[in-house]
Structures are given as C-alpha cells and as structure tokens.
N, CA, C and O atoms as a DFTB+ gen file, in Angstrom:
744 C
 N C O
     1  1      48.782      95.330     212.253
     2  2      49.820      94.723     211.415
     3  2      51.006      95.675     211.253
     4  3      50.836      96.840     210.895
     5  1      52.175      95.174     211.513
     6  2      53.411      95.961     211.419
     7  2      53.942      96.002     209.964
     8  3      53.979      94.951     209.325
     9  1      54.324      97.082     209.452
    10  2      54.865      97.198     208.150
    11  2      56.338      96.655     208.169
    12  3      57.139      96.995     209.039
    13  1      56.621      95.840     207.210
    14  2      57.992      95.203     207.160
    15  2      58.820      96.065     206.210
    16  3      58.409      96.368     205.090
    17  1      59.957      96.434     206.679
    18  2      60.912      97.253     205.874
    19  2      61.881      96.259     205.238
    20  3      62.557      95.444     205.865
    21  1      61.863      96.430     203.895
    22  2      62.690      95.561     203.085
    23  2      64.094      96.317     202.806
    24  3      64.123      97.420     202.260
    25  1      65.181      95.672     203.201
    26  2      66.537      96.252     203.107
    27  2      67.420      95.303     202.237
    28  3      67.418      94.079     202.372
    29  1      68.162      95.980     201.347
    30  2      69.156      95.224     200.588
    31  2      70.566      95.796     201.017
    32  3      70.873      96.966     200.788
    33  1      71.372      94.937     201.628
    34  2      72.754      95.217     201.983
    35  2      73.698      94.889     200.885
    36  3      73.714      93.746     200.427
    37  1      74.504      95.839     200.421
    38  2      75.434      95.557     199.311
    39  2      76.795      95.829     199.768
    40  3      77.138      96.949     200.147
    41  1      77.653      94.714     199.735
    42  2      79.009      94.813     200.129
    43  2      79.781      93.765     199.478
    44  3      79.334      92.618     199.462
    45  1      80.922      94.057     198.926
    46  2      81.698      93.051     198.120
    47  2      82.633      92.173     199.050
    48  3      83.359      91.320     198.539
    49  1      82.613      92.373     200.340
    50  2      83.297      91.588     201.223
    51  2      82.368      90.583     201.994
    52  3      81.620      91.006     202.875
    53  1      82.413      89.319     201.679
    54  2      81.418      88.360     202.254
    55  2      81.376      88.401     203.789
    56  3      80.295      88.349     204.376
    57  1      82.544      88.493     204.443
    58  2      82.533      88.517     205.995
    59  2      81.840      89.727     206.524
    60  3      81.055      89.657     207.469
    61  1      82.143      90.872     205.888
    62  2      81.465      92.105     206.321
    63  2      79.920      92.017     206.027
    64  3      79.090      92.430     206.837
    65  1      79.589      91.453     204.820
    66  2      78.244      91.315     204.437
    67  2      77.418      90.435     205.485
    68  3      76.320      90.778     205.924
    69  1      78.063      89.298     205.817
    70  2      77.420      88.412     206.834
    71  2      77.276      89.066     208.230
    72  3      76.278      88.928     208.938
    73  1      78.372      89.790     208.554
    74  2      78.290      90.486     209.891
    75  2      77.224      91.585     209.875
    76  3      76.529      91.753     210.877
    77  1      77.069      92.323     208.807
    78  2      76.095      93.332     208.690
    79  2      74.687      92.682     208.777
    80  3      73.809      93.235     209.438
    81  1      74.465      91.551     208.140
    82  2      73.207      90.920     208.142
    83  2      72.851      90.467     209.578
    84  3      71.690      90.498     209.986
    85  1      73.868      90.054     210.311
    86  2      73.620      89.575     211.644
    87  2      73.212      90.649     212.622
    88  3      72.714      90.336     213.704
    89  1      73.413      91.947     212.264
    90  2      73.005      93.058     213.095
    91  2      71.427      93.059     213.277
    92  3      70.881      93.595     214.242
    93  1      70.754      92.413     212.265
    94  2      69.240      92.477     212.286
    95  2      68.647      91.184     212.814
    96  3      67.435      90.998     212.703
    97  1      69.431      90.282     213.380
    98  2      68.850      89.108     213.983
    99  2      67.901      89.530     215.127
   100  3      68.264      90.304     216.013
   101  1      66.711      89.004     215.069
   102  2      65.704      89.302     216.116
   103  2      64.929      90.556     215.942
   104  3      64.091      90.918     216.768
   105  1      65.232      91.259     214.789
   106  2      64.526      92.532     214.466
   107  2      63.337      92.124     213.561
   108  3      63.577      91.836     212.389
   109  1      62.113      92.083     214.019
   110  2      61.006      91.473     213.310
   111  2      60.421      92.390     212.199
   112  3      59.742      91.913     211.290
   113  1      60.705      93.735     212.294
   114  2      60.070      94.593     211.291
   115  2      60.994      94.921     210.124
   116  3      60.621      95.711     209.257
   117  1      62.233      94.314     210.075
   118  2      63.151      94.605     208.991
   119  2      63.540      93.279     208.298
   120  3      64.063      92.365     208.935
   121  1      63.280      93.203     207.020
   122  2      63.677      91.989     206.278
   123  2      64.917      92.283     205.520
   124  3      64.971      93.286     204.808
   125  1      65.938      91.447     205.634
   126  2      67.211      91.644     205.048
   127  2      67.512      90.720     203.961
   128  3      67.323      89.511     204.097
   129  1      68.009      91.270     202.805
   130  2      68.645      90.520     201.759
   131  2      70.016      91.152     201.502
   132  3      70.263      92.336     201.731
   133  1      70.887      90.264     201.006
   134  2      72.251      90.725     200.721
   135  2      72.679      90.554     199.341
   136  3      72.163      89.672     198.654
   137  1      73.593      91.337     198.869
   138  2      74.175      91.175     197.458
   139  2      75.662      91.543     197.564
   140  3      76.056      92.594     198.068
   141  1      76.397      90.659     197.085
   142  2      77.923      90.841     197.087
   143  2      78.370      91.511     195.806
   144  3      79.413      92.164     195.787
   145  1      77.645      91.374     194.789
   146  2      77.988      91.827     193.473
   147  2      77.088      93.100     193.140
   148  3      75.872      93.000     192.979
   149  1      77.753      94.254     193.052
   150  2      76.949      95.494     192.799
   151  2      76.269      95.414     191.439
   152  3      75.198      95.998     191.274
   153  1      76.841      94.718     190.456
   154  2      76.186      94.645     189.151
   155  2      74.924      93.909     189.211
   156  3      74.133      94.046     188.278
   157  1      74.634      93.132     190.209
   158  2      73.439      92.349     190.361
   159  2      72.256      93.100     191.017
   160  3      71.124      92.615     191.015
   161  1      72.539      94.274     191.568
   162  2      71.598      94.999     192.311
   163  2      70.429      95.377     191.471
   164  3      69.300      95.038     191.824
   165  1      70.630      96.059     190.376
   166  2      69.579      96.480     189.446
   167  2      68.756      95.341     188.898
   168  3      67.565      95.512     188.640
   169  1      69.359      94.180     188.714
   170  2      68.628      92.997     188.305
   171  2      67.764      92.533     189.398
   172  3      66.641      92.105     189.131
   173  1      68.217      92.582     190.672
   174  2      67.385      92.107     191.801
   175  2      66.169      93.074     191.951
   176  3      65.083      92.647     192.340
   177  1      66.373      94.404     191.629
   178  2      65.311      95.402     191.802
   179  2      64.200      95.117     190.800
   180  3      63.065      95.547     191.008
   181  1      64.478      94.455     189.798
   182  2      63.380      94.183     188.757
   183  2      62.395      93.219     189.383
   184  3      61.197      93.273     189.104
   185  1      62.899      92.341     190.227
   186  2      62.033      91.257     190.736
   187  2      61.500      91.577     192.183
   188  3      60.540      90.954     192.635
   189  1      62.094      92.489     192.846
   190  2      61.708      92.768     194.224
   191  2      61.902      94.247     194.513
   192  3      62.825      94.899     194.027
   193  1      60.932      94.765     195.374
   194  2      61.032      96.168     195.779
   195  2      61.820      96.194     197.079
   196  3      61.531      95.397     197.971
   197  1      62.814      97.085     197.225
   198  2      63.458      97.314     198.478
   199  2      63.215      98.722     198.976
   200  3      63.277      99.675     198.199
   201  1      62.928      98.873     200.307
   202  2      62.671     100.194     200.785
   203  2      64.004     101.011     201.008
   204  3      64.090     102.221     200.796
   205  1      64.979     100.255     201.436
   206  2      66.254     100.850     201.834
   207  2      67.392     100.071     201.298
   208  3      67.365      98.840     201.306
   209  1      68.439     100.779     200.809
   210  2      69.680     100.119     200.378
   211  2      70.797     100.531     201.253
   212  3      71.126     101.717     201.275
   213  1      71.396      99.671     201.961
   214  2      72.608      99.868     202.749
   215  2      73.890      99.479     201.976
   216  3      74.240      98.302     201.883
   217  1      74.583     100.508     201.422
   218  2      75.551     100.220     200.396
   219  2      77.025     100.616     200.951
   220  3      77.272     101.699     201.483
   221  1      77.916      99.632     200.756
   222  2      79.294      99.906     201.008
   223  2      79.885     100.911     200.007
   224  3      79.705     100.767     198.798
   225  1      80.580     101.914     200.513
   226  2      81.110     102.962     199.612
   227  2      82.204     102.367     198.713
   228  3      82.199     102.544     197.494
   229  1      83.146     101.653     199.361
   230  2      84.366     101.221     198.650
   231  2      84.246      99.744     198.134
   232  3      84.650      98.818     198.839
   233  1      83.713      99.539     196.955
   234  2      83.614      98.283     196.357
   235  2      84.521      98.236     195.171
   236  3      84.752      99.259     194.526
   237  1      85.034      97.094     194.871
   238  2      86.015      96.923     193.727
   239  2      85.457      97.178     192.359
   240  3      86.018      98.008     191.644
   241  1      84.383      96.523     191.932
   242  2      83.838      96.620     190.611
   243  2      83.139      97.918     190.347
   244  3      83.393      98.583     189.343
   245  1      82.232      98.292     191.273
   246  2      81.481      99.582     191.176
   247  2      81.450     100.154     192.544
   248  3      81.062      99.463     193.486
   249  1      81.857     101.440     192.708
   250  2      81.818     101.993     193.972
   251  2      80.402     102.375     194.378
   252  3      79.518     102.548     193.540
   253  1      80.210     102.506     195.720
   254  2      78.832     102.701     196.283
   255  2      78.175     103.973     195.793
   256  3      76.951     104.028     195.668
   257  1      78.970     105.001     195.513
   258  2      78.336     106.264     195.107
   259  2      77.751     106.178     193.630
   260  3      76.684     106.718     193.339
   261  1      78.459     105.521     192.789
   262  2      77.884     105.260     191.336
   263  2      76.775     104.331     191.407
   264  3      75.804     104.502     190.671
   265  1      76.829     103.299     192.279
   266  2      75.646     102.317     192.473
   267  2      74.448     103.098     193.018
   268  3      73.325     102.843     192.582
   269  1      74.628     103.997     193.911
   270  2      73.579     104.832     194.454
   271  2      72.950     105.639     193.431
   272  3      71.732     105.810     193.481
   273  1      73.681     106.180     192.461
   274  2      73.189     106.948     191.341
   275  2      72.313     106.081     190.425
   276  3      71.249     106.489     189.959
   277  1      72.814     104.884     190.198
   278  2      72.087     103.985     189.321
   279  2      70.767     103.548     189.982
   280  3      69.733     103.461     189.319
   281  1      70.817     103.280     191.278
   282  2      69.558     102.918     191.988
   283  2      68.492     104.045     191.942
   284  3      67.309     103.816     191.693
   285  1      68.997     105.282     192.200
   286  2      68.107     106.443     192.241
   287  2      67.540     106.687     190.831
   288  3      66.401     107.135     190.699
   289  1      68.351     106.387     189.738
   290  2      67.839     106.488     188.376
   291  2      66.678     105.471     188.149
   292  3      65.683     105.793     187.500
   293  1      66.829     104.260     188.689
   294  2      65.915     103.238     188.454
   295  2      64.689     103.376     189.372
   296  3      63.574     103.051     188.964
   297  1      64.891     103.854     190.605
   298  2      63.824     103.981     191.614
   299  2      64.042     105.276     192.381
   300  3      64.726     105.289     193.405
   301  1      63.466     106.354     191.891
   302  2      63.749     107.678     192.453
   303  2      63.464     107.819     193.863
   304  3      64.094     108.642     194.527
   305  1      62.557     107.079     194.387
   306  2      62.158     107.207     195.846
   307  2      63.017     106.245     196.765
   308  3      62.752     106.152     197.964
   309  1      64.014     105.555     196.203
   310  2      64.816     104.655     196.941
   311  2      65.504     105.412     198.048
   312  3      65.945     106.545     197.855
   313  1      65.597     104.795     199.200
   314  2      66.333     105.341     200.352
   315  2      67.613     104.674     200.382
   316  3      67.686     103.448     200.461
   317  1      68.702     105.484     200.317
   318  2      70.059     104.922     200.224
   319  2      70.894     105.456     201.443
   320  3      70.986     106.647     201.739
   321  1      71.473     104.441     202.090
   322  2      72.418     104.786     203.170
   323  2      73.782     104.288     202.790
   324  3      73.956     103.101     202.514
   325  1      74.781     105.197     202.769
   326  2      76.189     104.768     202.601
   327  2      76.665     104.137     203.796
   328  3      76.420     104.652     204.887
   329  1      77.360     103.009     203.694
   330  2      77.861     102.276     204.841
   331  2      79.354     102.218     204.607
   332  3      79.826     101.634     203.632
   333  1      80.085     102.828     205.511
   334  2      81.524     102.990     205.239
   335  2      82.457     102.783     206.450
   336  3      82.050     103.003     207.591
   337  1      83.613     102.391     206.213
   338  2      84.646     102.389     207.207
   339  2      85.502     103.685     207.242
   340  3      86.360     103.864     208.107
   341  1      85.223     104.591     206.249
   342  2      85.904     105.854     206.180
   343  2      85.231     106.830     207.109
   344  3      84.186     106.538     207.690
   345  1      85.810     107.941     207.241
   346  2      85.233     109.135     208.032
   347  2      83.916     109.561     207.347
   348  3      83.919     109.950     206.179
   349  1      82.871     109.488     208.034
   350  2      81.541     109.797     207.349
   351  2      81.464     111.255     206.989
   352  3      80.715     111.588     206.070
   353  1      82.169     112.146     207.631
   354  2      82.083     113.526     207.250
   355  2      82.363     113.866     205.796
   356  3      81.755     114.752     205.195
   357  1      83.320     113.111     205.265
   358  2      83.625     113.333     203.824
   359  2      82.515     113.022     202.918
   360  3      82.594     113.369     201.739
   361  1      81.473     112.391     203.368
   362  2      80.315     112.047     202.477
   363  2      79.062     112.989     202.759
   364  3      77.982     112.796     202.201
   365  1      79.264     113.936     203.591
   366  2      78.120     114.895     203.920
   367  2      77.646     115.612     202.738
   368  3      76.439     115.835     202.641
   369  1      78.506     116.024     201.769
   370  2      77.965     116.742     200.591
   371  2      77.009     115.903     199.807
   372  3      76.172     116.462     199.099
   373  1      77.072     114.661     199.881
   374  2      76.146     113.740     199.120
   375  2      74.750     113.758     199.732
   376  3      73.757     113.552     199.035
   377  1      74.679     114.010     201.059
   378  2      73.382     114.213     201.684
   379  2      72.751     115.565     201.250
   380  3      71.596     115.661     200.837
   381  1      73.600     116.577     201.381
   382  2      73.154     117.897     201.004
   383  2      72.583     117.880     199.550
   384  3      71.538     118.460     199.255
   385  1      73.311     117.204     198.701
   386  2      72.933     117.122     197.279
   387  2      71.800     116.120     196.971
   388  3      71.383     115.940     195.827
   389  1      71.321     115.471     198.076
   390  2      70.229     114.502     197.981
   391  2      70.599     113.258     197.039
   392  3      69.750     112.596     196.442
   393  1      71.957     113.033     196.989
   394  2      72.334     111.829     196.213
   395  2      72.192     110.615     197.075
   396  3      72.074     109.521     196.524
   397  1      72.194     110.711     198.402
   398  2      72.014     109.630     199.377
   399  2      71.153     110.262     200.465
   400  3      71.035     111.482     200.580
   401  1      70.545     109.353     201.272
   402  2      69.677     109.716     202.304
   403  2      70.294     109.630     203.726
   404  3      69.747     110.164     204.691
   405  1      71.424     108.954     203.814
   406  2      72.001     108.751     205.086
   407  2      73.407     108.206     204.954
   408  3      73.802     107.763     203.875
   409  1      74.184     108.231     206.057
   410  2      75.537     107.721     206.024
   411  2      75.770     107.098     207.384
   412  3      75.475     107.709     208.412
   413  1      76.278     105.935     207.395
   414  2      76.592     105.204     208.630
   415  2      77.965     104.676     208.543
   416  3      78.414     104.229     207.488
   417  1      78.664     104.725     209.685
   418  2      79.944     104.119     209.850
   419  2      79.727     102.692     210.102
   420  3      78.734     102.322     210.729
   421  1      80.627     101.846     209.636
   422  2      80.559     100.400     209.826
   423  2      80.762     100.048     211.316
   424  3      80.410      98.955     211.759
   425  1      81.314     100.962     212.047
   426  2      81.469     100.881     213.477
   427  2      80.291     101.321     214.306
   428  3      80.298     101.204     215.531
   429  1      79.316     101.810     213.656
   430  2      78.099     102.303     214.363
   431  2      77.417     101.232     215.189
   432  3      77.365     100.087     214.738
   433  1      76.893     101.524     216.360
   434  2      76.269     100.521     217.157
   435  2      74.991      99.960     216.423
   436  3      74.361     100.648     215.620
   437  1      74.661      98.709     216.739
   438  2      73.490      98.131     216.105
   439  2      72.263      98.934     216.192
   440  3      71.524      99.085     215.220
   441  1      72.023      99.487     217.431
   442  2      70.803     100.346     217.591
   443  2      70.787     101.570     216.654
   444  3      69.712     101.960     216.200
   445  1      71.915     102.173     216.359
   446  2      71.944     103.341     215.506
   447  2      71.688     102.929     214.078
   448  3      71.105     103.710     213.326
   449  1      72.102     101.720     213.655
   450  2      71.888     101.214     212.306
   451  2      70.360     101.020     212.140
   452  3      69.753     101.488     211.177
   453  1      69.792     100.333     213.091
   454  2      68.388     100.030     213.033
   455  2      67.513     101.314     213.136
   456  3      66.520     101.434     212.418
   457  1      67.864     102.231     213.991
   458  2      67.136     103.509     214.169
   459  2      67.272     104.341     212.874
   460  3      66.291     104.983     212.498
   461  1      68.378     104.370     212.195
   462  2      68.534     105.094     210.930
   463  2      67.551     104.579     209.902
   464  3      66.818     105.343     209.274
   465  1      67.553     103.233     209.740
   466  2      66.659     102.656     208.785
   467  2      65.219     102.911     209.061
   468  3      64.473     103.291     208.158
   469  1      64.809     102.717     210.260
   470  2      63.407     102.994     210.610
   471  2      63.071     104.497     210.441
   472  3      61.976     104.815     209.978
   473  1      63.975     105.422     210.801
   474  2      63.676     106.797     210.729
   475  2      63.581     107.279     209.245
   476  3      62.763     108.137     208.912
   477  1      64.435     106.706     208.382
   478  2      64.338     107.133     206.971
   479  2      63.037     106.627     206.386
   480  3      62.415     107.331     205.590
   481  1      62.625     105.488     206.734
   482  2      61.326     105.021     206.155
   483  2      60.124     105.820     206.669
   484  3      59.081     105.866     206.016
   485  1      60.276     106.456     207.858
   486  2      59.228     107.274     208.364
   487  2      59.348     108.709     207.864
   488  3      58.508     109.549     208.187
   489  1      60.351     108.986     207.103
   490  2      60.467     110.342     206.489
   491  2      61.414     111.266     207.262
   492  3      61.500     112.460     206.975
   493  1      62.120     110.702     208.240
   494  2      63.025     111.539     209.003
   495  2      64.454     111.216     208.575
   496  3      64.680     110.239     207.861
   497  1      65.403     112.016     208.997
   498  2      66.768     111.785     208.667
   499  2      67.553     111.691     209.947
   500  3      67.264     112.461     210.863
   501  1      68.490     110.841     210.085
   502  2      69.376     110.724     211.256
   503  2      70.718     111.025     210.863
   504  3      71.266     110.359     209.984
   505  1      71.357     112.082     211.508
   506  2      72.672     112.466     211.213
   507  2      73.420     112.734     212.448
   508  3      72.833     113.098     213.468
   509  1      74.668     112.570     212.399
   510  2      75.543     112.873     213.536
   511  2      75.459     114.403     213.814
   512  3      75.243     115.200     212.902
   513  1      75.629     114.763     215.036
   514  2      75.544     116.165     215.417
   515  2      76.563     117.012     214.711
   516  3      76.321     118.204     214.516
   517  1      77.723     116.449     214.305
   518  2      78.704     117.247     213.554
   519  2      78.255     117.704     212.159
   520  3      78.876     118.566     211.537
   521  1      77.149     117.094     211.686
   522  2      76.573     117.536     210.416
   523  2      76.208     119.024     210.510
   524  3      76.428     119.767     209.553
   525  1      75.663     119.462     211.624
   526  2      75.279     120.799     211.873
   527  2      76.558     121.730     211.730
   528  3      76.508     122.797     211.118
   529  1      77.691     121.254     212.330
   530  2      78.943     121.993     212.137
   531  2      79.385     122.115     210.676
   532  3      79.880     123.154     210.241
   533  1      79.190     121.015     209.930
   534  2      79.462     120.975     208.498
   535  2      78.719     122.096     207.797
   536  3      79.274     122.925     207.076
   537  1      77.320     122.055     208.084
   538  2      76.426     123.102     207.479
   539  2      76.872     124.497     207.877
   540  3      76.967     125.363     207.007
   541  1      77.144     124.753     209.119
   542  2      77.548     126.099     209.584
   543  2      78.779     126.572     208.864
   544  3      78.883     127.738     208.482
   545  1      79.748     125.632     208.674
   546  2      80.994     125.953     208.021
   547  2      80.776     126.275     206.512
   548  3      81.405     127.172     205.952
   549  1      79.908     125.542     205.920
   550  2      79.542     125.820     204.531
   551  2      78.854     127.160     204.371
   552  3      79.096     127.901     203.419
   553  1      77.964     127.459     205.358
   554  2      77.261     128.815     205.320
   555  2      78.170     129.880     205.537
   556  3      78.011     130.903     204.871
   557  1      79.143     129.809     206.399
   558  2      80.095     130.821     206.686
   559  2      80.991     131.081     205.450
   560  3      81.272     132.236     205.130
   561  1      81.444     130.001     204.748
   562  2      82.288     130.143     203.605
   563  2      81.605     130.737     202.394
   564  3      82.200     131.408     201.551
   565  1      80.297     130.440     202.362
   566  2      79.580     130.980     201.219
   567  2      78.705     132.162     201.564
   568  3      77.907     132.587     200.729
   569  1      78.821     132.713     202.764
   570  2      77.961     133.806     203.251
   571  2      77.962     135.023     202.305
   572  3      76.925     135.639     202.058
   573  1      79.134     135.340     201.796
   574  2      79.145     136.528     200.839
   575  2      78.319     136.317     199.602
   576  3      77.702     137.272     199.131
   577  1      78.265     135.132     199.048
   578  2      77.586     134.840     197.828
   579  2      76.200     134.324     198.090
   580  3      75.429     134.170     197.144
   581  1      75.839     134.047     199.328
   582  2      74.557     133.415     199.606
   583  2      73.545     134.382     200.076
   584  3      73.706     135.011     201.121
   585  1      72.461     134.517     199.294
   586  2      71.365     135.449     199.576
   587  2      70.181     134.592     199.989
   588  3      69.546     133.988     199.125
   589  1      69.858     134.514     201.278
   590  2      68.736     133.725     201.745
   591  2      67.518     134.548     201.967
   592  3      67.595     135.706     202.379
   593  1      66.379     133.950     201.691
   594  2      65.138     134.562     201.942
   595  2      64.887     134.415     203.453
   596  3      65.612     133.682     204.126
   597  1      63.847     135.116     204.001
   598  2      63.539     134.956     205.388
   599  2      63.122     133.516     205.767
   600  3      63.467     132.998     206.829
   601  1      62.360     132.899     204.836
   602  2      61.951     131.534     205.041
   603  2      63.163     130.564     205.093
   604  3      63.237     129.675     205.942
   605  1      64.074     130.771     204.180
   606  2      65.343     129.971     204.123
   607  2      66.114     130.181     205.394
   608  3      66.617     129.222     205.978
   609  1      66.221     131.421     205.839
   610  2      66.954     131.640     207.087
   611  2      66.254     130.951     208.302
   612  3      66.900     130.377     209.179
   613  1      64.922     131.043     208.296
   614  2      64.212     130.352     209.382
   615  2      64.430     128.845     209.359
   616  3      64.615     128.218     210.402
   617  1      64.405     128.263     208.144
   618  2      64.675     126.884     207.963
   619  2      66.107     126.488     208.403
   620  3      66.270     125.491     209.106
   621  1      67.059     127.192     208.032
   622  2      68.434     126.978     208.435
   623  2      68.586     126.979     209.962
   624  3      69.240     126.124     210.561
   625  1      67.923     128.023     210.567
   626  2      67.986     128.165     212.002
   627  2      67.469     126.971     212.696
   628  3      68.069     126.484     213.654
   629  1      66.270     126.448     212.191
   630  2      65.648     125.289     212.813
   631  2      66.550     124.087     212.569
   632  3      66.601     123.256     213.476
   633  1      67.278     123.879     211.452
   634  2      68.129     122.835     211.218
   635  2      69.269     122.811     212.198
   636  3      69.626     121.782     212.770
   637  1      69.874     124.094     212.381
   638  2      71.062     124.212     213.280
   639  2      70.572     123.981     214.664
   640  3      71.400     123.607     215.495
   641  1      69.349     124.153     215.018
   642  2      68.865     123.887     216.414
   643  2      68.483     122.381     216.582
   644  3      68.066     121.966     217.664
   645  1      68.623     121.629     215.571
   646  2      68.452     120.181     215.661
   647  2      67.008     119.720     215.364
   648  3      66.655     118.589     215.700
   649  1      66.176     120.561     214.748
   650  2      64.851     120.155     214.457
   651  2      64.836     119.067     213.356
   652  3      65.658     119.122     212.441
   653  1      63.979     118.149     213.422
   654  2      63.772     117.071     212.413
   655  2      62.894     117.669     211.276
   656  3      62.298     118.732     211.447
   657  1      62.826     116.971     210.118
   658  2      61.940     117.456     209.090
   659  2      60.518     117.513     209.629
   660  3      59.816     118.494     209.384
   661  1      60.094     116.540     210.322
   662  2      58.755     116.513     210.919
   663  2      58.472     117.750     211.807
   664  3      57.429     118.401     211.748
   665  1      59.492     118.003     212.622
   666  2      59.258     119.163     213.557
   667  2      59.180     120.453     212.791
   668  3      58.390     121.326     213.149
   669  1      59.996     120.615     211.712
   670  2      60.015     121.785     210.950
   671  2      58.594     121.891     210.237
   672  3      58.000     122.968     210.201
   673  1      58.111     120.815     209.712
   674  2      56.801     120.816     209.051
   675  2      55.740     121.294     209.972
   676  3      54.913     122.123     209.592
   677  1      55.736     120.785     211.206
   678  2      54.765     121.181     212.229
   679  2      54.852     122.668     212.524
   680  3      53.855     123.389     212.556
   681  1      56.038     123.073     212.730
   682  2      56.310     124.509     213.114
   683  2      55.939     125.452     211.906
   684  3      55.468     126.566     212.137
   685  1      56.134     125.044     210.717
   686  2      55.810     125.912     209.568
   687  2      54.401     125.613     209.061
   688  3      53.946     126.239     208.105
   689  1      53.722     124.686     209.675
   690  2      52.400     124.301     209.226
   691  2      52.338     123.958     207.733
   692  3      51.514     124.487     206.987
   693  1      53.236     123.056     207.323
   694  2      53.363     122.548     206.009
   695  2      53.602     121.060     206.119
   696  3      53.929     120.562     207.196
   697  1      53.440     120.321     204.988
   698  2      53.752     118.861     204.999
   699  2      55.192     118.646     205.069
   700  3      55.992     119.532     204.766
   701  1      55.560     117.399     205.491
   702  2      56.880     117.072     205.611
   703  2      57.624     117.015     204.191
   704  3      58.807     117.312     204.028
   705  1      56.760     116.597     203.212
   706  2      57.301     116.588     201.830
   707  2      57.635     118.024     201.377
   708  3      58.568     118.209     200.595
   709  1      56.919     119.008     201.834
   710  2      57.195     120.462     201.446
   711  2      58.460     120.807     202.096
   712  3      59.272     121.486     201.467
   713  1      58.717     120.415     203.283
   714  2      59.930     120.719     203.988
   715  2      61.154     120.119     203.254
   716  3      62.201     120.752     203.115
   717  1      60.964     118.871     202.795
   718  2      62.001     118.225     201.933
   719  2      62.297     119.033     200.667
   720  3      63.448     119.231     200.277
   721  1      61.244     119.473     200.065
   722  2      61.372     120.266     198.844
   723  2      62.158     121.584     199.164
   724  3      63.040     121.998     198.412
   725  1      61.792     122.221     200.317
   726  2      62.464     123.388     200.700
   727  2      63.971     123.190     200.878
   728  3      64.807     123.994     200.466
   729  1      64.253     122.037     201.535
   730  2      65.684     121.646     201.796
   731  2      66.371     121.371     200.488
   732  3      67.533     121.743     200.322
   733  1      65.717     120.748     199.573
   734  2      66.371     120.400     198.303
   735  2      66.650     121.841     197.583
   736  3      67.746     122.108     197.093
   737  1      65.650     122.652     197.573
   738  2      65.883     123.976     196.967
   739  2      67.010     124.793     197.595
   740  3      67.791     125.453     196.910
   741  1      67.060     124.726     198.861
   742  2      68.072     125.395     199.661
   743  2      69.460     124.964     199.370
   744  3      70.403     125.462     199.986
C-alpha cells in the first residue's frame, strides 16, 4: 500500500492556484487540496491533517511567512514549502532558521515540485545548489565570531559537499532526527 501525501496549496490568485493544482494531475501518491483565503487555513487544519503546505509568499491579506508561522504554531511538525515568483535566494534564511522546510520557484518544473514534496515527507531536503554558496558566504562573513566544534565543522563540510541529511546520518552513525537537531543547533 502506498502512503498518500496530503498537500494544501495556498495562493490568493485563483488562476495560479488552479495551475498549481494541475501540476499534480496523474500523480497517484499526492492528494491536493487548495485554499485561496489564508485566514481559512487554520480552520481547515482542525478538520483535516495535511502533510505539506505549499504556500504563496506574497498574498494580500496575510503573507506566506506569517501564515507559515501560524501553521507551525498549530502543527509543529508541518512541512512548509514557500512557493514564490520572487528570487528564492532571498528566502534562504528562513530555511536556516527552520521557519520553513523548502522553497520553490513558481517557474520550477513539475518534476522538481513533486520531488521536493516527496523528499520532504521522507525527511530529506531539496535545495538549489546555490544554497551551498549562500552558506559558504554566511560562514565567511561570520568566521571571526563563529567558533565551531570539530563535529560542527565535519557537519558543515558534509553539507558543502552536498550530503543529504540521510547520508550525514549514515556517515555519523546517528539517526536522521539527530542530524536535524545538529543542524538546528548549528
């Protein structure tokens, strides 16, 4: 039996919402619901569990970042992907701060959207390769004030080499949840 992934797409533009939903036609393991009104999301969450929230960043009534915070407050384990027409690099700090779990451009290919959702549910994270450049830049700018332990240095090296959380866990002989905790602490 295949596990069905329940996804709520939130976007205040009906045409974009319909187009986003169409990306999942023929995908049997992902169930899609949509919501145009951000204020209705928490109400919907009372009646139904969603594994993943695909949220437009720029909405008129409530922006996607504040909605993400509300969702995380209501359901700590919620997986949130920001879905934006903006440059995704400007949202990288929110991943580092664990405020969101992923970022996708609205121009991302269908396969990447589906892969990102599936990977997040499996406990992995999918990021553009330039995320490593972002981390390197942050490390260089804070190098003087940043005192890393040997384990933290090893973790950062593996991240910069493109290791997934699962690969890091195997290499360090710890659980994937432990790696996530290390990353949060880092």
